[in-house]
Amino acid sequence: MPILPIRLFGDPVLVTPAAPVVDFDRELRKLVSDLTETMIDAPGAGLAAPQVGVPLRVFVWDIDEVLGHLINPSLDLSEEIQEGEEGCLSFPELRYETPRAMRVVAKGWNMHGEPVTLEGSELLARALQHETDHLDGILFIDRLDSVSRKLAMKEIRESDWFGLVEESGLNPQIRTSPHSIFGKGL
Ligand code: ZN
């Protein structure tokens, strides 16, 4: 099973809404498997299909040592908000306080086409929101307040990896070490 290159901010696929999955076939199961392996290798706490250049509504996560995946998700969010740092595998080294709903009820399908409902709070809720955003072409920097967003954009422009993305237009391979309380990008 291949480890896929992770697309970095600047790649248009990351800001393009993804299409619903229609065929729950072998190809889809391979995608879930490849996403999972790529996430574990990164290492990351979550990964959405557009982050590997596949514009389909599929994501995987690895939270509290439990692996999961969800297809064609829809979310119900709690009004209660959680604070906390967030990062993203498509933004190496970048971490910002990102407000999210504290609890989520997520509905969707598993890779066998069976309906799934799951409830998550804290990190799992954060991951489900972050990854569902990816499927809508929304990135975590879009969720920051305007001051943090400006700081983030400055940090991105000054980063080595963004220079490489701009230069090559391709997918430079960046290796980073997790170092925050949240630990891993999404
Ligand atoms: Zn992400």
PDB file of N, CA and C in Angstrom, residues 75-163:
ATOM      1  N   LEU A  75     -22.632  17.055   9.871  1.00  0.00           N
ATOM      2  CA  LEU A  75     -22.346  17.278  11.290  1.00  0.00           C
ATOM      3  C   LEU A  75     -23.436  18.106  11.954  1.00  0.00           C
ATOM      4  N   ASP A  76     -23.756  17.739  13.210  1.00  0.00           N
ATOM      5  CA  ASP A  76     -24.531  18.596  14.107  1.00  0.00           C
ATOM      6  C   ASP A  76     -23.585  19.069  15.196  1.00  0.00           C
ATOM      7  N   LEU A  77     -23.493  20.382  15.374  1.00  0.00           N
ATOM      8  CA  LEU A  77     -22.510  20.941  16.309  1.00  0.00           C
ATOM      9  C   LEU A  77     -23.182  21.421  17.584  1.00  0.00           C
ATOM     10  N   SER A  78     -22.499  21.247  18.725  1.00  0.00           N
ATOM     11  CA  SER A  78     -22.982  21.811  19.979  1.00  0.00           C
ATOM     12  C   SER A  78     -22.780  23.325  19.962  1.00  0.00           C
ATOM     13  N   GLU A  79     -23.564  24.017  20.777  1.00  0.00           N
ATOM     14  CA  GLU A  79     -23.340  25.464  20.886  1.00  0.00           C
ATOM     15  C   GLU A  79     -22.115  25.749  21.731  1.00  0.00           C
ATOM     16  N   GLU A  80     -21.825  24.845  22.661  1.00  0.00           N
ATOM     17  CA  GLU A  80     -20.649  25.036  23.512  1.00  0.00           C
ATOM     18  C   GLU A  80     -19.381  24.972  22.659  1.00  0.00           C
ATOM     19  N   ILE A  81     -18.472  25.879  22.933  1.00  0.00           N
ATOM     20  CA  ILE A  81     -17.244  26.014  22.138  1.00  0.00           C
ATOM     21  C   ILE A  81     -16.055  25.484  22.938  1.00  0.00           C
ATOM     22  N   GLN A  82     -15.084  24.891  22.263  1.00  0.00           N
ATOM     23  CA  GLN A  82     -13.820  24.539  22.906  1.00  0.00           C
ATOM     24  C   GLN A  82     -12.707  25.402  22.318  1.00  0.00           C
ATOM     25  N   GLU A  83     -11.752  25.723  23.190  1.00  0.00           N
ATOM     26  CA  GLU A  83     -10.541  26.405  22.736  1.00  0.00           C
ATOM     27  C   GLU A  83      -9.460  25.350  22.591  1.00  0.00           C
ATOM     28  N   GLY A  84      -8.425  25.656  21.866  1.00  0.00           N
ATOM     29  CA  GLY A  84      -7.317  24.707  21.774  1.00  0.00           C
ATOM     30  C   GLY A  84      -6.521  24.961  20.510  1.00  0.00           C
ATOM     31  N   GLU A  85      -5.277  24.459  20.546  1.00  0.00           N
ATOM     32  CA  GLU A  85      -4.403  24.608  19.382  1.00  0.00           C
ATOM     33  C   GLU A  85      -4.782  23.605  18.312  1.00  0.00           C
ATOM     34  N   GLU A  86      -4.632  24.023  17.079  1.00  0.00           N
ATOM     35  CA  GLU A  86      -4.905  23.114  15.977  1.00  0.00           C
ATOM     36  C   GLU A  86      -3.799  23.254  14.944  1.00  0.00           C
ATOM     37  N   GLY A  87      -3.504  22.165  14.288  1.00  0.00           N
ATOM     38  CA  GLY A  87      -2.553  22.184  13.185  1.00  0.00           C
ATOM     39  C   GLY A  87      -3.132  21.390  12.033  1.00  0.00           C
ATOM     40  N   CYS A  88      -2.427  21.377  10.922  1.00  0.00           N
ATOM     41  CA  CYS A  88      -2.930  20.693   9.726  1.00  0.00           C
ATOM     42  C   CYS A  88      -1.733  20.163   8.958  1.00  0.00           C
ATOM     43  N   LEU A  89      -1.830  18.927   8.477  1.00  0.00           N
ATOM     44  CA  LEU A  89      -0.715  18.337   7.735  1.00  0.00           C
ATOM     45  C   LEU A  89      -0.403  19.109   6.454  1.00  0.00           C
ATOM     46  N   SER A  90      -1.337  19.917   5.994  1.00  0.00           N
ATOM     47  CA  SER A  90      -1.109  20.715   4.786  1.00  0.00           C
ATOM     48  C   SER A  90      -0.458  22.061   5.096  1.00  0.00           C
ATOM     49  N   PHE A  91      -0.187  22.303   6.403  1.00  0.00           N
ATOM     50  CA  PHE A  91       0.499  23.530   6.850  1.00  0.00           C
ATOM     51  C   PHE A  91       1.605  23.123   7.833  1.00  0.00           C
ATOM     52  N   PRO A  92       2.727  22.577   7.353  1.00  0.00           N
ATOM     53  CA  PRO A  92       3.747  22.074   8.278  1.00  0.00           C
ATOM     54  C   PRO A  92       4.145  23.122   9.319  1.00  0.00           C
ATOM     55  N   GLU A  93       4.208  22.683  10.574  1.00  0.00           N
ATOM     56  CA  GLU A  93       4.704  23.483  11.707  1.00  0.00           C
ATOM     57  C   GLU A  93       3.740  24.570  12.182  1.00  0.00           C
ATOM     58  N   LEU A  94       2.669  24.832  11.458  1.00  0.00           N
ATOM     59  CA  LEU A  94       1.773  25.924  11.841  1.00  0.00           C
ATOM     60  C   LEU A  94       0.776  25.448  12.894  1.00  0.00           C
ATOM     61  N   ARG A  95       0.650  26.188  14.001  1.00  0.00           N
ATOM     62  CA  ARG A  95      -0.328  25.839  15.030  1.00  0.00           C
ATOM     63  C   ARG A  95      -0.939  27.093  15.590  1.00  0.00           C
ATOM     64  N   TYR A  96      -2.263  27.122  15.636  1.00  0.00           N
ATOM     65  CA  TYR A  96      -2.945  28.289  16.170  1.00  0.00           C
ATOM     66  C   TYR A  96      -4.147  27.857  16.995  1.00  0.00           C
ATOM     67  N   GLU A  97      -4.458  28.696  17.981  1.00  0.00           N
ATOM     68  CA  GLU A  97      -5.687  28.520  18.749  1.00  0.00           C
ATOM     69  C   GLU A  97      -6.857  28.624  17.783  1.00  0.00           C
ATOM     70  N   THR A  98      -7.672  27.584  17.748  1.00  0.00           N
ATOM     71  CA  THR A  98      -8.771  27.556  16.791  1.00  0.00           C
ATOM     72  C   THR A  98     -10.052  27.165  17.518  1.00  0.00           C
ATOM     73  N   PRO A  99     -11.022  28.057  17.606  1.00  0.00           N
ATOM     74  CA  PRO A  99     -12.267  27.704  18.297  1.00  0.00           C
ATOM     75  C   PRO A  99     -13.071  26.686  17.483  1.00  0.00           C
ATOM     76  N   ARG A 100     -13.618  25.716  18.182  1.00  0.00           N
ATOM     77  CA  ARG A 100     -14.462  24.692  17.548  1.00  0.00           C
ATOM     78  C   ARG A 100     -15.604  24.350  18.486  1.00  0.00           C
ATOM     79  N   ALA A 101     -16.665  23.747  17.947  1.00  0.00           N
ATOM     80  CA  ALA A 101     -17.725  23.226  18.801  1.00  0.00           C
ATOM     81  C   ALA A 101     -17.155  22.133  19.694  1.00  0.00           C
ATOM     82  N   MET A 102     -17.639  22.065  20.939  1.00  0.00           N
ATOM     83  CA  MET A 102     -17.133  21.082  21.907  1.00  0.00           C
ATOM     84  C   MET A 102     -17.568  19.663  21.564  1.00  0.00           C
ATOM     85  N   ARG A 103     -18.802  19.536  21.045  1.00  0.00           N
ATOM     86  CA  ARG A 103     -19.338  18.205  20.741  1.00  0.00           C
ATOM     87  C   ARG A 103     -19.937  18.179  19.342  1.00  0.00           C
ATOM     88  N   VAL A 104     -19.877  17.015  18.754  1.00  0.00           N
ATOM     89  CA  VAL A 104     -20.366  16.833  17.387  1.00  0.00           C
ATOM     90  C   VAL A 104     -21.119  15.517  17.301  1.00  0.00           C
ATOM     91  N   VAL A 105     -22.232  15.527  16.589  1.00  0.00           N
ATOM     92  CA  VAL A 105     -22.837  14.269  16.147  1.00  0.00           C
ATOM     93  C   VAL A 105     -22.617  14.202  14.640  1.00  0.00           C
ATOM     94  N   ALA A 106     -21.881  13.185  14.207  1.00  0.00           N
ATOM     95  CA  ALA A 106     -21.542  13.044  12.789  1.00  0.00           C
ATOM     96  C   ALA A 106     -22.322  11.877  12.197  1.00  0.00           C
ATOM     97  N   LYS A 107     -22.909  12.128  11.033  1.00  0.00           N
ATOM     98  CA  LYS A 107     -23.590  11.051  10.302  1.00  0.00           C
ATOM     99  C   LYS A 107     -22.937  10.884   8.948  1.00  0.00           C
ATOM    100  N   GLY A 108     -22.897   9.671   8.475  1.00  0.00           N
ATOM    101  CA  GLY A 108     -22.319   9.410   7.167  1.00  0.00           C
ATOM    102  C   GLY A 108     -22.368   7.925   6.886  1.00  0.00           C
ATOM    103  N   TRP A 109     -21.371   7.440   6.157  1.00  0.00           N
ATOM    104  CA  TRP A 109     -21.329   6.029   5.780  1.00  0.00           C
ATOM    105  C   TRP A 109     -19.928   5.486   6.017  1.00  0.00           C
ATOM    106  N   ASN A 110     -19.842   4.191   6.252  1.00  0.00           N
ATOM    107  CA  ASN A 110     -18.527   3.569   6.279  1.00  0.00           C
ATOM    108  C   ASN A 110     -18.185   3.067   4.873  1.00  0.00           C
ATOM    109  N   MET A 111     -16.996   2.492   4.722  1.00  0.00           N
ATOM    110  CA  MET A 111     -16.526   2.128   3.378  1.00  0.00           C
ATOM    111  C   MET A 111     -17.306   0.966   2.770  1.00  0.00           C
ATOM    112  N   HIS A 112     -18.147   0.317   3.585  1.00  0.00           N
ATOM    113  CA  HIS A 112     -18.984  -0.750   3.037  1.00  0.00           C
ATOM    114  C   HIS A 112     -20.372  -0.243   2.658  1.00  0.00           C
ATOM    115  N   GLY A 113     -20.582   1.071   2.791  1.00  0.00           N
ATOM    116  CA  GLY A 113     -21.859   1.657   2.416  1.00  0.00           C
ATOM    117  C   GLY A 113     -22.915   1.545   3.499  1.00  0.00           C
ATOM    118  N   GLU A 114     -22.493   1.237   4.737  1.00  0.00           N
ATOM    119  CA  GLU A 114     -23.442   1.150   5.845  1.00  0.00           C
ATOM    120  C   GLU A 114     -23.519   2.492   6.560  1.00  0.00           C
ATOM    121  N   PRO A 115     -24.756   2.922   6.937  1.00  0.00           N
ATOM    122  CA  PRO A 115     -24.885   4.207   7.624  1.00  0.00           C
ATOM    123  C   PRO A 115     -24.217   4.182   8.996  1.00  0.00           C
ATOM    124  N   VAL A 116     -23.602   5.302   9.346  1.00  0.00           N
ATOM    125  CA  VAL A 116     -22.853   5.414  10.597  1.00  0.00           C
ATOM    126  C   VAL A 116     -23.259   6.703  11.292  1.00  0.00           C
ATOM    127  N   THR A 117     -23.479   6.624  12.609  1.00  0.00           N
ATOM    128  CA  THR A 117     -23.646   7.837  13.421  1.00  0.00           C
ATOM    129  C   THR A 117     -22.644   7.752  14.552  1.00  0.00           C
ATOM    130  N   LEU A 118     -21.894   8.822  14.770  1.00  0.00           N
ATOM    131  CA  LEU A 118     -21.006   8.802  15.922  1.00  0.00           C
ATOM    132  C   LEU A 118     -20.995  10.147  16.615  1.00  0.00           C
ATOM    133  N   GLU A 119     -20.777  10.081  17.942  1.00  0.00           N
ATOM    134  CA  GLU A 119     -20.691  11.286  18.739  1.00  0.00           C
ATOM    135  C   GLU A 119     -19.263  11.457  19.193  1.00  0.00           C
ATOM    136  N   GLY A 120     -18.799  12.693  19.151  1.00  0.00           N
ATOM    137  CA  GLY A 120     -17.444  12.958  19.609  1.00  0.00           C
ATOM    138  C   GLY A 120     -17.401  14.250  20.392  1.00  0.00           C
ATOM    139  N   SER A 121     -16.468  14.322  21.338  1.00  0.00           N
ATOM    140  CA  SER A 121     -16.224  15.579  22.031  1.00  0.00           C
ATOM    141  C   SER A 121     -14.728  15.845  22.008  1.00  0.00           C
ATOM    142  N   GLU A 122     -14.377  17.076  22.402  1.00  0.00           N
ATOM    143  CA  GLU A 122     -12.984  17.486  22.504  1.00  0.00           C
ATOM    144  C   GLU A 122     -12.196  17.163  21.231  1.00  0.00           C
ATOM    145  N   LEU A 123     -11.116  16.349  21.332  1.00  0.00           N
ATOM    146  CA  LEU A 123     -10.247  16.149  20.166  1.00  0.00           C
ATOM    147  C   LEU A 123     -10.963  15.499  18.991  1.00  0.00           C
ATOM    148  N   LEU A 124     -11.784  14.499  19.283  1.00  0.00           N
ATOM    149  CA  LEU A 124     -12.499  13.844  18.176  1.00  0.00           C
ATOM    150  C   LEU A 124     -13.456  14.834  17.512  1.00  0.00           C
ATOM    151  N   ALA A 125     -14.158  15.637  18.324  1.00  0.00           N
ATOM    152  CA  ALA A 125     -15.059  16.652  17.758  1.00  0.00           C
ATOM    153  C   ALA A 125     -14.268  17.643  16.908  1.00  0.00           C
ATOM    154  N   ARG A 126     -13.103  18.032  17.408  1.00  0.00           N
ATOM    155  CA  ARG A 126     -12.244  18.968  16.659  1.00  0.00           C
ATOM    156  C   ARG A 126     -11.820  18.354  15.325  1.00  0.00           C
ATOM    157  N   ALA A 127     -11.401  17.095  15.371  1.00  0.00           N
ATOM    158  CA  ALA A 127     -10.951  16.432  14.143  1.00  0.00           C
ATOM    159  C   ALA A 127     -12.098  16.303  13.130  1.00  0.00           C
ATOM    160  N   LEU A 128     -13.278  15.916  13.611  1.00  0.00           N
ATOM    161  CA  LEU A 128     -14.412  15.736  12.694  1.00  0.00           C
ATOM    162  C   LEU A 128     -14.769  17.060  12.009  1.00  0.00           C
ATOM    163  N   GLN A 129     -14.668  18.167  12.760  1.00  0.00           N
ATOM    164  CA  GLN A 129     -14.968  19.476  12.170  1.00  0.00           C
ATOM    165  C   GLN A 129     -13.882  19.888  11.188  1.00  0.00           C
ATOM    166  N   HIS A 130     -12.629  19.677  11.577  1.00  0.00           N
ATOM    167  CA  HIS A 130     -11.489  20.052  10.727  1.00  0.00           C
ATOM    168  C   HIS A 130     -11.547  19.286   9.401  1.00  0.00           C
ATOM    169  N   GLU A 131     -11.793  17.973   9.490  1.00  0.00           N
ATOM    170  CA  GLU A 131     -11.776  17.151   8.269  1.00  0.00           C
ATOM    171  C   GLU A 131     -12.999  17.419   7.389  1.00  0.00           C
ATOM    172  N   THR A 132     -14.162  17.623   8.017  1.00  0.00           N
ATOM    173  CA  THR A 132     -15.349  17.941   7.211  1.00  0.00           C
ATOM    174  C   THR A 132     -15.141  19.269   6.491  1.00  0.00           C
ATOM    175  N   ASP A 133     -14.501  20.231   7.171  1.00  0.00           N
ATOM    176  CA  ASP A 133     -14.160  21.495   6.502  1.00  0.00           C
ATOM    177  C   ASP A 133     -13.315  21.241   5.254  1.00  0.00           C
ATOM    178  N   HIS A 134     -12.331  20.341   5.365  1.00  0.00           N
ATOM    179  CA  HIS A 134     -11.482  20.043   4.196  1.00  0.00           C
ATOM    180  C   HIS A 134     -12.343  19.638   2.993  1.00  0.00           C
ATOM    181  N   LEU A 135     -13.423  18.901   3.250  1.00  0.00           N
ATOM    182  CA  LEU A 135     -14.254  18.414   2.146  1.00  0.00           C
ATOM    183  C   LEU A 135     -15.034  19.558   1.491  1.00  0.00           C
ATOM    184  N   ASP A 136     -15.160  20.663   2.229  1.00  0.00           N
ATOM    185  CA  ASP A 136     -15.834  21.849   1.681  1.00  0.00           C
ATOM    186  C   ASP A 136     -14.832  22.887   1.173  1.00  0.00           C
ATOM    187  N   GLY A 137     -13.562  22.528   1.137  1.00  0.00           N
ATOM    188  CA  GLY A 137     -12.537  23.468   0.685  1.00  0.00           C
ATOM    189  C   GLY A 137     -12.228  24.556   1.706  1.00  0.00           C
ATOM    190  N   ILE A 138     -12.594  24.295   2.979  1.00  0.00           N
ATOM    191  CA  ILE A 138     -12.344  25.261   4.062  1.00  0.00           C
ATOM    192  C   ILE A 138     -11.145  24.778   4.875  1.00  0.00           C
ATOM    193  N   LEU A 139     -10.238  25.696   5.181  1.00  0.00           N
ATOM    194  CA  LEU A 139      -9.012  25.351   5.900  1.00  0.00           C
ATOM    195  C   LEU A 139      -9.035  25.958   7.289  1.00  0.00           C
ATOM    196  N   PHE A 140      -8.230  25.400   8.195  1.00  0.00           N
ATOM    197  CA  PHE A 140      -8.346  25.857   9.587  1.00  0.00           C
ATOM    198  C   PHE A 140      -7.978  27.317   9.752  1.00  0.00           C
ATOM    199  N   ILE A 141      -7.144  27.852   8.855  1.00  0.00           N
ATOM    200  CA  ILE A 141      -6.833  29.284   8.976  1.00  0.00           C
ATOM    201  C   ILE A 141      -8.072  30.142   8.695  1.00  0.00           C
ATOM    202  N   ASP A 142      -9.043  29.574   7.977  1.00  0.00           N
ATOM    203  CA  ASP A 142     -10.302  30.302   7.743  1.00  0.00           C
ATOM    204  C   ASP A 142     -11.118  30.438   9.026  1.00  0.00           C
ATOM    205  N   ARG A 143     -10.833  29.609  10.024  1.00  0.00           N
ATOM    206  CA  ARG A 143     -11.580  29.607  11.293  1.00  0.00           C
ATOM    207  C   ARG A 143     -10.937  30.491  12.353  1.00  0.00           C
ATOM    208  N   LEU A 144      -9.802  31.107  12.026  1.00  0.00           N
ATOM    209  CA  LEU A 144      -9.106  31.949  13.009  1.00  0.00           C
ATOM    210  C   LEU A 144      -9.712  33.342  13.035  1.00  0.00           C
ATOM    211  N   ASP A 145      -9.526  34.038  14.168  1.00  0.00           N
ATOM    212  CA  ASP A 145      -9.939  35.437  14.185  1.00  0.00           C
ATOM    213  C   ASP A 145      -8.996  36.224  13.275  1.00  0.00           C
ATOM    214  N   SER A 146      -9.386  37.450  12.939  1.00  0.00           N
ATOM    215  CA  SER A 146      -8.666  38.156  11.871  1.00  0.00           C
ATOM    216  C   SER A 146      -7.212  38.445  12.263  1.00  0.00           C
ATOM    217  N   VAL A 147      -6.961  38.700  13.543  1.00  0.00           N
ATOM    218  CA  VAL A 147      -5.582  38.983  13.964  1.00  0.00           C
ATOM    219  C   VAL A 147      -4.707  37.733  13.808  1.00  0.00           C
ATOM    220  N   SER A 148      -5.218  36.588  14.309  1.00  0.00           N
ATOM    221  CA  SER A 148      -4.451  35.338  14.194  1.00  0.00           C
ATOM    222  C   SER A 148      -4.265  34.945  12.737  1.00  0.00           C
ATOM    223  N   ARG A 149      -5.287  35.204  11.935  1.00  0.00           N
ATOM    224  CA  ARG A 149      -5.207  34.808  10.530  1.00  0.00           C
ATOM    225  C   ARG A 149      -4.098  35.590   9.824  1.00  0.00           C
ATOM    226  N   LYS A 150      -3.993  36.876  10.151  1.00  0.00           N
ATOM    227  CA  LYS A 150      -2.919  37.687   9.565  1.00  0.00           C
ATOM    228  C   LYS A 150      -1.548  37.149   9.985  1.00  0.00           C
ATOM    229  N   LEU A 151      -1.435  36.818  11.267  1.00  0.00           N
ATOM    230  CA  LEU A 151      -0.164  36.259  11.757  1.00  0.00           C
ATOM    231  C   LEU A 151       0.149  34.949  11.049  1.00  0.00           C
ATOM    232  N   ALA A 152      -0.879  34.117  10.887  1.00  0.00           N
ATOM    233  CA  ALA A 152      -0.688  32.817  10.232  1.00  0.00           C
ATOM    234  C   ALA A 152      -0.239  33.005   8.789  1.00  0.00           C
ATOM    235  N   MET A 153      -0.869  33.937   8.089  1.00  0.00           N
ATOM    236  CA  MET A 153      -0.501  34.152   6.683  1.00  0.00           C
ATOM    237  C   MET A 153       0.944  34.643   6.567  1.00  0.00           C
ATOM    238  N   LYS A 154       1.345  35.481   7.533  1.00  0.00           N
ATOM    239  CA  LYS A 154       2.728  35.970   7.529  1.00  0.00           C
ATOM    240  C   LYS A 154       3.690  34.793   7.740  1.00  0.00           C
ATOM    241  N   GLU A 155       3.342  33.944   8.732  1.00  0.00           N
ATOM    242  CA  GLU A 155       4.191  32.781   9.022  1.00  0.00           C
ATOM    243  C   GLU A 155       4.266  31.845   7.808  1.00  0.00           C
ATOM    244  N   ILE A 156       3.138  31.676   7.124  1.00  0.00           N
ATOM    245  CA  ILE A 156       3.111  30.812   5.927  1.00  0.00           C
ATOM    246  C   ILE A 156       4.015  31.385   4.836  1.00  0.00           C
ATOM    247  N   ARG A 157       3.849  32.684   4.585  1.00  0.00           N
ATOM    248  CA  ARG A 157       4.646  33.302   3.508  1.00  0.00           C
ATOM    249  C   ARG A 157       6.141  33.210   3.779  1.00  0.00           C
ATOM    250  N   GLU A 158       6.499  33.230   5.061  1.00  0.00           N
ATOM    251  CA  GLU A 158       7.925  33.199   5.416  1.00  0.00           C
ATOM    252  C   GLU A 158       8.470  31.770   5.547  1.00  0.00           C
ATOM    253  N   SER A 159       7.601  30.778   5.449  1.00  0.00           N
ATOM    254  CA  SER A 159       8.052  29.398   5.670  1.00  0.00           C
ATOM    255  C   SER A 159       8.795  28.854   4.446  1.00  0.00           C
ATOM    256  N   ASP A 160       9.729  27.950   4.706  1.00  0.00           N
ATOM    257  CA  ASP A 160      10.471  27.316   3.613  1.00  0.00           C
ATOM    258  C   ASP A 160       9.550  26.499   2.720  1.00  0.00           C
ATOM    259  N   TRP A 161       8.591  25.775   3.351  1.00  0.00           N
ATOM    260  CA  TRP A 161       7.754  24.881   2.549  1.00  0.00           C
ATOM    261  C   TRP A 161       6.875  25.648   1.582  1.00  0.00           C
ATOM    262  N   PHE A 162       6.380  26.835   2.012  1.00  0.00           N
ATOM    263  CA  PHE A 162       5.507  27.580   1.105  1.00  0.00           C
ATOM    264  C   PHE A 162       6.293  28.108  -0.080  1.00  0.00           C
ATOM    265  N   GLY A 163       7.553  28.480   0.167  1.00  0.00           N
ATOM    266  CA  GLY A 163       8.419  28.886  -0.939  1.00  0.00           C
ATOM    267  C   GLY A 163       8.567  27.771  -1.963  1.00  0.00           C
TER     268      GLY A 163
END
